Amino acid sequence: MSEMPSRTPIVAGNWKLNLTVGEALALVKALRAEADGLEGVEVVVGPVATALHPVAGALEGSSIGLAAQNTHWEDRGAFTGELSPELLKDVGCTHVIVGHSERRQLFGETDEGVNRKVRAVLAKGLTPILCVGETLAQREAGETLEVVLGQVEAGLEGVEDASAVVLAYEPVWAIGTGKTAKPEDAQEVHAAIRGKLGQVAPRVRILYGGSVKPANAAELLAQEDIDGALVGGASLRADTFVPIIRAALPGG
Ligand code: PGA
């Protein structure tokens, strides 16, 4: 018998290199007022590393999760400038974004390194949000599925239970550009990803990311295999992030 799907959607904000501690705390206060304790959607925020600890304090007692934007795979040692799953857990992180396209493109992250990070995050009981996506050139060359499925396979290598991982499909050409994948094109990629996940596939959350805004969230989230959103620009303000969260609510 195949498993029945039951996937609580996730709306995660990736604040990237934005917001001071003071600005982050003000945003968290607004989010707690409007998006705390909602039934049927998980909300996660991803501040810069210097704001993780204070934001964790401000989120205490709330249902909102806390994501780091990156990690190293080792827990401790001579790795100047790095952070680790152990230390991120220590300050209250619940999630870690791994393999974001900006990390891959601007900071030279490889599939192998991304996989080591995914496994290190899982080993500490945290949830990796594993990002995958094709560039415009790859899409135009008809390589989208090959690239994306290759990144999924490499990122999950050696992972026993893929349902402990959240996947995020983010076409690189849609990130921060105002261009969104057409809902049906995104759905096609999401369905192909799910098709690769084996028995646990019905339980794996696959988020869409890339210029998700209040105006386009509902039609993206209505797609069968889109289980939430990873939101950059629109997550920096409560008045644009909260409507996206609401669009993910059952019947929203
Ligand atoms: P964007 O970023 O919503 O600003 O396009 C998404 C992301 O990079 O996660």
GROMACS .gro file of C-alpha atoms and ligand atoms in nm:
model
  261
    1MET     CA    1   0.000   0.000   0.000
    2SER     CA    2   0.134   0.343  -0.080
    3GLU     CA    3   0.160   0.599   0.197
    4MET     CA    4  -0.100   0.873   0.206
    5PRO     CA    5   0.055   1.216   0.165
    6SER     CA    6   0.032   1.436   0.473
    7ARG     CA    7   0.264   1.727   0.437
    8THR     CA    8   0.238   2.036   0.652
    9PRO     CA    9   0.354   2.325   0.435
   10ILE     CA   10   0.654   2.531   0.540
   11VAL     CA   11   0.709   2.897   0.467
   12ALA     CA   12   1.070   2.987   0.538
   13GLY     CA   13   1.223   3.333   0.518
   14ASN     CA   14   1.581   3.358   0.399
   15TRP     CA   15   1.693   3.701   0.513
   16LYS     CA   16   2.031   3.662   0.340
   17LEU     CA   17   2.283   3.938   0.425
   18ASN     CA   18   2.023   4.178   0.563
   19LEU     CA   19   1.893   4.318   0.893
   20THR     CA   20   2.087   4.423   1.200
   21VAL     CA   21   2.002   4.258   1.530
   22GLY     CA   22   1.769   4.546   1.611
   23GLU     CA   23   1.593   4.522   1.276
   24ALA     CA   24   1.567   4.145   1.306
   25LEU     CA   25   1.410   4.170   1.652
   26ALA     CA   26   1.156   4.422   1.529
   27LEU     CA   27   1.057   4.191   1.244
   28VAL     CA   28   1.029   3.893   1.479
   29LYS     CA   29   0.801   4.093   1.707
   30ALA     CA   30   0.571   4.171   1.414
   31LEU     CA   31   0.576   3.808   1.298
   32ARG     CA   32   0.495   3.679   1.645
   33ALA     CA   33   0.196   3.911   1.653
   34GLU     CA   34   0.061   3.782   1.322
   35ALA     CA   35   0.200   3.440   1.243
   36ASP     CA   36   0.260   3.262   1.572
   37GLY     CA   37   0.069   2.946   1.655
   38LEU     CA   38  -0.098   2.908   1.316
   39GLU     CA   39  -0.236   2.558   1.259
   40GLY     CA   40  -0.147   2.392   0.932
   41VAL     CA   41   0.167   2.579   0.835
   42GLU     CA   42   0.522   2.583   0.974
   43VAL     CA   43   0.696   2.920   0.973
   44VAL     CA   44   1.074   2.953   0.980
   45VAL     CA   45   1.300   3.260   0.974
   46GLY     CA   46   1.662   3.267   0.862
   47PRO     CA   47   1.860   3.561   1.004
   48VAL     CA   48   2.227   3.638   0.955
   49ALA     CA   49   2.458   3.447   1.189
   50THR     CA   50   2.512   3.743   1.423
   51ALA     CA   51   2.138   3.766   1.487
   52LEU     CA   52   2.070   3.396   1.546
   53HIS     CA   53   2.115   3.401   1.922
   54PRO     CA   54   1.910   3.713   1.995
   55VAL     CA   55   1.639   3.603   1.750
   56ALA     CA   56   1.626   3.262   1.921
   57GLY     CA   57   1.558   3.444   2.247
   58ALA     CA   58   1.285   3.653   2.085
   59LEU     CA   59   1.121   3.341   1.940
   60GLU     CA   60   1.115   3.151   2.269
   61GLY     CA   61   0.773   3.005   2.338
   62SER     CA   62   0.659   3.064   1.979
   63SER     CA   63   0.591   2.810   1.705
   64ILE     CA   64   0.828   2.985   1.463
   65GLY     CA   65   1.142   2.793   1.371
   66LEU     CA   66   1.492   2.933   1.333
   67ALA     CA   67   1.718   2.860   1.036
   68ALA     CA   68   2.085   2.931   0.987
   69GLN     CA   69   2.175   3.021   0.629
   70ASN     CA   70   2.483   2.798   0.610
   71THR     CA   71   2.707   2.573   0.815
   72HIS     CA   72   3.033   2.385   0.794
   73TRP     CA   73   3.013   2.005   0.821
   74GLU     CA   74   3.268   1.969   1.102
   75ASP     CA   75   3.157   2.046   1.456
   76ARG     CA   76   3.477   2.202   1.587
   77GLY     CA   77   3.837   2.258   1.489
   78ALA     CA   78   4.071   2.475   1.289
   79PHE     CA   79   3.813   2.614   1.044
   80THR     CA   80   3.848   2.990   1.082
   81GLY     CA   81   3.530   3.179   1.012
   82GLU     CA   82   3.299   2.879   1.006
   83LEU     CA   83   2.996   2.775   1.211
   84SER     CA   84   2.887   2.421   1.283
   85PRO     CA   85   2.568   2.222   1.334
   86GLU     CA   86   2.665   2.174   1.699
   87LEU     CA   87   2.700   2.547   1.759
   88LEU     CA   88   2.388   2.632   1.561
   89LYS     CA   89   2.188   2.384   1.765
   90ASP     CA   90   2.341   2.531   2.080
   91VAL     CA   91   2.193   2.875   2.004
   92GLY     CA   92   1.849   2.737   1.920
   93CYS     CA   93   1.844   2.673   1.546
   94THR     CA   94   1.592   2.417   1.423
   95HIS     CA   95   1.678   2.432   1.052
   96VAL     CA   96   1.983   2.500   0.835
   97ILE     CA   97   1.965   2.616   0.474
   98VAL     CA   98   2.219   2.413   0.280
   99GLY     CA   99   2.346   2.456  -0.075
  100HIS     CA  100   2.166   2.780  -0.159
  101SER     CA  101   2.252   2.879  -0.515
  102GLU     CA  102   2.431   3.189  -0.389
  103ARG     CA  103   2.659   2.963  -0.184
  104ARG     CA  104   2.711   2.737  -0.484
  105GLN     CA  105   2.772   3.020  -0.732
  106LEU     CA  106   2.949   3.287  -0.527
  107PHE     CA  107   3.130   3.074  -0.269
  108GLY     CA  108   3.222   2.768  -0.469
  109GLU     CA  109   3.011   2.509  -0.288
  110THR     CA  110   3.009   2.169  -0.455
  111ASP     CA  111   2.754   1.888  -0.450
  112GLU     CA  112   2.993   1.688  -0.236
  113GLY     CA  113   3.031   1.961   0.024
  114VAL     CA  114   2.656   2.020   0.023
  115ASN     CA  115   2.601   1.650   0.091
  116ARG     CA  116   2.845   1.653   0.383
  117LYS     CA  117   2.661   1.951   0.528
  118VAL     CA  118   2.321   1.782   0.488
  119ARG     CA  119   2.445   1.474   0.673
  120ALA     CA  120   2.614   1.680   0.947
  121VAL     CA  121   2.297   1.880   1.006
  122LEU     CA  122   2.085   1.563   1.024
  123ALA     CA  123   2.332   1.404   1.265
  124LYS     CA  124   2.258   1.684   1.513
  125GLY     CA  125   1.882   1.637   1.479
  126LEU     CA  126   1.833   1.961   1.286
  127THR     CA  127   1.640   1.992   0.960
  128PRO     CA  128   1.839   2.074   0.649
  129ILE     CA  129   1.665   2.282   0.384
  130LEU     CA  130   1.851   2.152   0.080
  131CYS     CA  131   1.839   2.396  -0.212
  132VAL     CA  132   1.860   2.290  -0.574
  133GLY     CA  133   1.796   2.469  -0.902
  134GLU     CA  134   1.909   2.527  -1.256
  135THR     CA  135   2.060   2.839  -1.412
  136LEU     CA  136   1.899   3.018  -1.705
  137ALA     CA  137   2.156   2.872  -1.946
  138GLN     CA  138   2.081   2.522  -1.819
  139ARG     CA  139   1.707   2.576  -1.856
  140GLU     CA  140   1.748   2.711  -2.209
  141ALA     CA  141   1.965   2.412  -2.297
  142GLY     CA  142   1.686   2.178  -2.182
  143GLU     CA  143   1.895   2.050  -1.890
  144THR     CA  144   1.666   2.151  -1.604
  145LEU     CA  145   1.561   1.807  -1.486
  146GLU     CA  146   1.903   1.655  -1.531
  147VAL     CA  147   2.067   1.931  -1.328
  148VAL     CA  148   1.805   1.946  -1.054
  149LEU     CA  149   1.768   1.571  -1.012
  150GLY     CA  150   2.146   1.537  -1.011
  151GLN     CA  151   2.171   1.792  -0.728
  152VAL     CA  152   1.898   1.612  -0.533
  153GLU     CA  153   2.067   1.277  -0.574
  154ALA     CA  154   2.409   1.411  -0.478
  155GLY     CA  155   2.273   1.614  -0.187
  156LEU     CA  156   2.092   1.314  -0.040
  157GLU     CA  157   2.364   1.057  -0.089
  158GLY     CA  158   2.398   0.840   0.220
  159VAL     CA  159   2.088   0.993   0.381
  160GLU     CA  160   1.880   0.711   0.524
  161ASP     CA  161   1.550   0.893   0.564
  162ALA     CA  162   1.499   1.168   0.308
  163SER     CA  163   1.178   1.274   0.483
  164ALA     CA  164   1.398   1.434   0.752
  165VAL     CA  165   1.520   1.674   0.482
  166VAL     CA  166   1.322   1.965   0.339
  167LEU     CA  167   1.399   2.028  -0.026
  168ALA     CA  168   1.376   2.368  -0.192
  169TYR     CA  169   1.357   2.400  -0.568
  170GLU     CA  170   1.482   2.746  -0.659
  171PRO     CA  171   1.546   2.816  -1.027
  172VAL     CA  172   1.852   3.041  -1.016
  173TRP     CA  173   1.709   3.274  -1.280
  174ALA     CA  174   1.405   3.338  -1.059
  175ILE     CA  175   1.595   3.438  -0.745
  176GLY     CA  176   1.578   3.808  -0.669
  177THR     CA  177   1.486   3.886  -1.029
  178GLY     CA  178   1.110   3.925  -1.002
  179LYS     CA  179   1.078   3.639  -1.252
  180THR     CA  180   0.890   3.342  -1.114
  181ALA     CA  181   0.860   3.001  -1.269
  182LYS     CA  182   0.513   2.944  -1.410
  183PRO     CA  183   0.322   2.739  -1.152
  184GLU     CA  184   0.288   2.449  -1.395
  185ASP     CA  185   0.660   2.456  -1.482
  186ALA     CA  186   0.751   2.457  -1.112
  187GLN     CA  187   0.504   2.174  -1.051
  188GLU     CA  188   0.668   1.969  -1.325
  189VAL     CA  189   1.006   1.996  -1.156
  190HIS     CA  190   0.861   1.930  -0.810
  191ALA     CA  191   0.684   1.619  -0.935
  192ALA     CA  192   1.006   1.497  -1.097
  193ILE     CA  193   1.195   1.551  -0.772
  194ARG     CA  194   0.931   1.363  -0.576
  195GLY     CA  195   0.954   1.084  -0.830
  196LYS     CA  196   1.318   1.034  -0.729
  197LEU     CA  197   1.258   1.002  -0.356
  198GLY     CA  198   1.139   0.643  -0.326
  199GLN     CA  199   0.911   0.518  -0.052
  200VAL     CA  200   0.924   0.828   0.167
  201ALA     CA  201   0.838   1.057  -0.128
  202PRO     CA  202   0.481   1.130  -0.014
  203ARG     CA  203   0.615   1.269   0.313
  204VAL     CA  204   0.897   1.492   0.184
  205ARG     CA  205   0.826   1.864   0.181
  206ILE     CA  206   0.947   2.033  -0.139
  207LEU     CA  207   0.941   2.413  -0.122
  208TYR     CA  208   0.948   2.651  -0.416
  209GLY     CA  209   1.171   2.956  -0.409
  210GLY     CA  210   1.249   3.245  -0.642
  211SER     CA  211   1.066   3.578  -0.627
  212VAL     CA  212   0.775   3.443  -0.425
  213LYS     CA  213   0.552   3.739  -0.338
  214PRO     CA  214   0.203   3.786  -0.193
  215ALA     CA  215   0.072   3.827  -0.549
  216ASN     CA  216   0.199   3.492  -0.681
  217ALA     CA  217   0.215   3.276  -0.367
  218ALA     CA  218  -0.137   3.131  -0.381
  219GLU     CA  219  -0.110   2.991  -0.734
  220LEU     CA  220   0.232   2.842  -0.669
  221LEU     CA  221   0.125   2.688  -0.337
  222ALA     CA  222  -0.188   2.545  -0.499
  223GLN     CA  223   0.028   2.307  -0.705
  224GLU     CA  224   0.006   1.949  -0.590
  225ASP     CA  225   0.376   1.896  -0.524
  226ILE     CA  226   0.464   2.243  -0.392
  227ASP     CA  227   0.467   2.220  -0.013
  228GLY     CA  228   0.561   2.571   0.083
  229ALA     CA  229   0.799   2.848  -0.007
  230LEU     CA  230   1.152   2.966   0.058
  231VAL     CA  231   1.122   3.342   0.047
  232GLY     CA  232   1.402   3.596   0.017
  233GLY     CA  233   1.313   3.960  -0.051
  234ALA     CA  234   0.950   3.934   0.057
  235SER     CA  235   1.048   3.780   0.392
  236LEU     CA  236   1.220   4.100   0.508
  237ARG     CA  237   0.892   4.271   0.597
  238ALA     CA  238   0.595   4.138   0.789
  239ASP     CA  239   0.349   4.299   0.549
  240THR     CA  240   0.486   4.094   0.258
  241PHE     CA  241   0.584   3.776   0.446
  242VAL     CA  242   0.263   3.724   0.644
  243PRO     CA  243   0.036   3.713   0.334
  244ILE     CA  244   0.260   3.439   0.191
  245ILE     CA  245   0.229   3.244   0.516
  246ARG     CA  246  -0.149   3.287   0.501
  247ALA     CA  247  -0.155   3.166   0.141
  248ALA     CA  248  -0.003   2.838   0.264
  249LEU     CA  249  -0.274   2.777   0.523
  250PRO     CA  250  -0.523   2.501   0.443
  251GLY     CA  251  -0.784   2.671   0.227
  252GLY     CA  252  -0.566   2.985   0.227
  253PGA     P1  253   1.392   3.582  -0.353
  253PGA     O1  254   1.501   3.482  -0.290
  253PGA     O2  255   1.259   3.548  -0.290
  253PGA     O3  256   1.439   3.721  -0.314
  253PGA     O4  257   1.392   3.560  -0.500
  253PGA     C1  258   1.469   3.347  -0.269
  253PGA     C2  259   1.590   3.273  -0.216
  253PGA     O5  260   1.702   3.300  -0.263
  253PGA     O6  261   1.578   3.186  -0.128
   0.00000   0.00000   0.00000
